[in-house]
Coordinates of N, CA, C and O in Angstrom, one line a residue:
M1342 N -8.7 24.3 -1.1 CA -9.5 23.6 -1.4 C -10.0 21.9 -0.7 O -9.3 21.4 -1.5
P1343 N -10.4 21.7 -0.4 CA -11.0 20.1 -0.1 C -11.5 19.3 -0.6 O -11.9 19.8 -1.5
K1344 N -11.0 18.0 -1.1 CA -11.6 17.2 -2.3 C -11.9 16.2 -1.7 O -11.7 15.6 -0.1
Q1345 N -12.2 15.4 -2.0 CA -13.5 13.7 -1.7 C -13.0 12.7 -2.2 O -12.1 12.7 -3.4
V1346 N -12.2 12.0 -1.3 CA -11.4 11.0 -1.7 C -12.5 9.4 -1.4 O -12.9 9.9 -0.4
A1347 N -12.2 8.9 -2.0 CA -13.1 6.8 -1.1 C -12.4 6.4 -0.4 O -11.1 6.4 -0.2
V1348 N -12.8 6.1 0.8 CA -12.5 5.4 1.5 C -13.7 4.1 1.7 O -13.8 3.8 1.5
H1349 N -11.8 2.8 1.9 CA -12.3 1.0 1.7 C -11.9 0.8 3.4 O -10.7 1.4 2.9
Q1350 N -12.8 -0.1 3.7 CA -12.0 -1.8 4.6 C -10.9 -2.2 3.4 O -11.3 -2.1 2.8
L1351 N -10.2 -2.5 4.8 CA -9.4 -3.6 3.2 C -9.9 -4.9 3.4 O -9.8 -5.7 2.5
Q1352 N -11.0 -5.7 4.0 CA -11.6 -6.3 3.4 C -12.8 -6.3 2.4 O -13.3 -7.2 2.0
D1353 N -12.7 -4.7 2.4 CA -14.1 -4.5 1.5 C -13.3 -5.2 0.1 O -13.7 -5.1 -1.4
L1354 N -11.5 -4.6 -0.2 CA -11.2 -4.7 -1.4 C -10.0 -6.2 -1.2 O -10.0 -6.5 -2.7
S1355 N -9.9 -7.3 -0.3 CA -9.2 -8.2 -0.8 C -9.9 -9.0 -1.0 O -11.6 -8.9 -1.3
H1356 N -9.2 -10.4 -1.4 CA -9.8 -11.7 -1.5 C -10.8 -12.0 -0.6 O -9.8 -12.6 0.6
G1357 N -11.3 -13.1 -1.0 CA -12.2 -14.0 0.7 C -10.8 -14.6 1.2 O -11.7 -15.0 2.0
E1358 N -9.8 -15.4 0.1 CA -8.9 -15.9 0.8 C -8.2 -15.3 2.0 O -7.3 -16.3 2.5
S1359 N -7.6 -14.2 1.6 CA -6.6 -13.4 2.5 C -7.4 -12.2 2.7 O -6.9 -11.2 2.0
K1360 N -8.6 -11.7 3.8 CA -8.9 -10.7 3.8 C -8.1 -9.8 4.7 O -8.4 -8.4 4.6
N1361 N -6.8 -10.4 5.1 CA -6.4 -9.1 6.1 C -5.2 -8.6 5.0 O -3.9 -7.8 5.3
E1362 N -5.4 -8.9 3.8 CA -3.8 -8.4 2.4 C -4.7 -8.0 1.1 O -5.4 -8.4 0.8
I1363 N -3.9 -6.7 0.7 CA -4.1 -6.5 -0.6 C -2.8 -5.9 -1.1 O -2.0 -5.7 -1.0
L1364 N -2.9 -6.0 -2.1 CA -1.9 -6.1 -3.6 C -2.5 -4.0 -4.3 O -3.7 -4.6 -4.8
L1365 N -1.6 -3.6 -4.6 CA -2.3 -2.0 -5.2 C -1.1 -1.8 -5.9 O 0.1 -1.6 -5.7
D1366 N -1.5 -1.8 -7.6 CA -0.5 -1.5 -8.5 C -0.7 -0.5 -8.6 O -1.5 0.3 -9.3
T1367 N 0.3 0.7 -8.1 CA -0.4 1.8 -8.5 C 1.0 2.6 -9.8 O 0.6 3.8 -10.4
N1368 N 1.8 1.6 -10.1 CA 2.8 2.5 -11.9 C 3.4 1.4 -12.3 O 3.4 0.3 -11.2
I1369 N 4.2 1.6 -12.9 CA 5.1 0.8 -13.6 C 6.3 0.3 -12.4 O 7.1 0.9 -12.3
N1370 N 6.1 -0.9 -12.3 CA 7.3 -1.7 -11.2 C 7.2 -0.8 -9.8 O 8.2 -0.6 -8.9
T1371 N 6.2 -0.1 -9.7 CA 5.5 -0.1 -8.1 C 4.1 -0.6 -7.9 O 3.4 -0.6 -8.4
E1372 N 4.6 -1.4 -6.6 CA 3.4 -1.9 -5.9 C 3.4 -1.9 -4.4 O 4.4 -2.6 -3.5
L1373 N 2.7 -1.8 -3.8 CA 2.0 -2.4 -2.6 C 1.2 -3.0 -2.3 O 0.0 -3.1 -2.5
H1374 N 2.1 -4.1 -1.3 CA 1.6 -5.1 -0.4 C 1.0 -5.0 1.0 O 1.9 -4.5 2.0
L1375 N 0.0 -4.5 1.3 CA -0.7 -4.2 2.2 C -1.3 -5.2 3.2 O -1.8 -5.7 2.9
I1376 N -0.4 -5.8 4.5 CA -0.6 -6.3 5.4 C -1.3 -6.2 7.0 O -0.8 -5.0 6.9
K1377 N -2.4 -6.2 6.9 CA -3.1 -5.7 8.6 C -3.4 -7.2 9.6 O -3.3 -8.2 9.5
E1378 N -2.2 -6.8 10.6 CA -2.2 -7.2 11.8 C -3.3 -6.8 12.8 O -3.5 -5.9 12.8
P1379 N -2.9 -7.6 13.8 CA -3.9 -7.0 15.0 C -3.6 -6.0 15.5 O -3.9 -5.0 15.9
D1380 N -2.2 -5.9 15.7 CA -1.5 -5.1 16.5 C -0.8 -3.8 15.2 O -0.5 -3.0 15.8
R1381 N -0.9 -3.8 14.2 CA -0.3 -2.9 12.9 C -0.8 -3.0 11.8 O -0.9 -4.6 11.4
T1382 N -0.2 -2.7 10.9 CA -0.2 -2.7 9.4 C 1.0 -2.6 8.5 O 1.9 -1.5 8.9
I1383 N 0.9 -3.6 8.0 CA 2.7 -3.9 7.1 C 2.0 -3.1 5.6 O 1.8 -3.2 4.9
I1384 N 3.2 -2.2 5.3 CA 3.2 -2.2 4.0 C 4.7 -2.5 3.6 O 5.4 -2.2 4.2
M1385 N 4.5 -3.5 2.7 CA 5.8 -4.1 1.9 C 5.9 -3.9 0.1 O 5.0 -3.0 -0.5
F1386 N 7.4 -3.7 -0.5 CA 7.4 -3.0 -1.8 C 8.3 -4.0 -2.4 O 9.3 -4.9 -2.5
P1387 N 7.1 -5.4 -3.2 CA 7.5 -6.0 -3.6 C 8.5 -6.1 -4.6 O 9.4 -7.1 -4.8
Y1388 N 9.0 -4.6 -5.3 CA 10.1 -4.5 -6.1 C 10.6 -4.4 -5.7 O 11.9 -3.7 -6.7
G1389 N 11.0 -3.7 -4.6 CA 12.1 -3.6 -4.2 C 12.4 -1.9 -4.1 O 13.4 -1.2 -4.1
N1390 N 11.0 -1.2 -4.4 CA 10.9 0.4 -4.5 C 11.4 1.0 -3.2 O 12.2 0.1 -1.7
K1391 N 12.3 2.0 -3.5 CA 12.8 2.9 -2.2 C 12.0 3.7 -1.9 O 11.1 4.5 -2.6
F1392 N 11.5 4.4 -0.8 CA 10.8 5.7 -0.5 C 11.1 6.6 0.9 O 12.3 6.2 1.5
D1393 N 11.0 7.8 0.5 CA 10.9 8.8 2.0 C 9.9 9.2 2.4 O 8.7 9.5 1.6
V1394 N 9.8 9.4 3.7 CA 8.6 9.9 4.2 C 8.9 11.4 4.8 O 9.7 12.3 5.0
I1395 N 8.2 12.3 4.2 CA 8.2 13.7 3.5 C 7.1 14.5 4.3 O 6.0 14.1 3.6
N1396 N 7.1 15.2 5.3 CA 5.7 16.0 5.6 C 5.0 14.9 5.8 O 3.4 15.2 5.9
G1397 N 5.0 13.9 6.9 CA 4.2 12.5 7.0 C 3.5 11.8 6.0 O 2.6 11.3 5.9
M1398 N 4.0 11.8 4.3 CA 3.6 11.3 2.9 C 4.7 10.8 2.8 O 6.2 10.9 3.0
I1399 N 4.2 9.2 2.4 CA 5.4 8.5 1.7 C 5.9 8.7 0.6 O 4.1 8.4 -0.1
V1400 N 6.8 8.9 0.1 CA 6.8 9.4 -1.3 C 7.7 7.8 -1.7 O 9.4 7.5 -0.9
I1401 N 7.5 7.4 -2.9 CA 7.8 5.9 -3.1 C 8.9 6.6 -4.6 O 8.3 6.9 -5.4
H1402 N 10.0 5.9 -4.8 CA 10.7 6.0 -5.8 C 11.0 4.7 -6.6 O 11.6 3.8 -5.6
E1403 N 11.1 4.6 -7.5 CA 11.4 3.4 -8.5 C 12.7 2.7 -8.7 O 13.5 3.7 -8.5
K1404 N 12.8 1.5 -8.2 CA 14.2 0.7 -8.0 C 14.9 1.5 -9.4 O 14.7 0.8 -10.3
P1405 N 15.8 2.3 -9.8 CA 17.0 1.9 -10.3 C 17.7 0.8 -10.8 O 17.8 -0.1 -10.8

């Protein structure tokens, strides 16, 4: 069954001084730092989390 999810443009969520980047806090010690560049998007894990790509999904593991 399809479900509805919110779609946002990066600049809609960003602070005025940094329109091309945001931080998303998703869990304890899990934070996504998204940076939009002209030719790519960078996702950084400030807490050093590990991740796997499974069936096209990024699964984040808390750093042990």
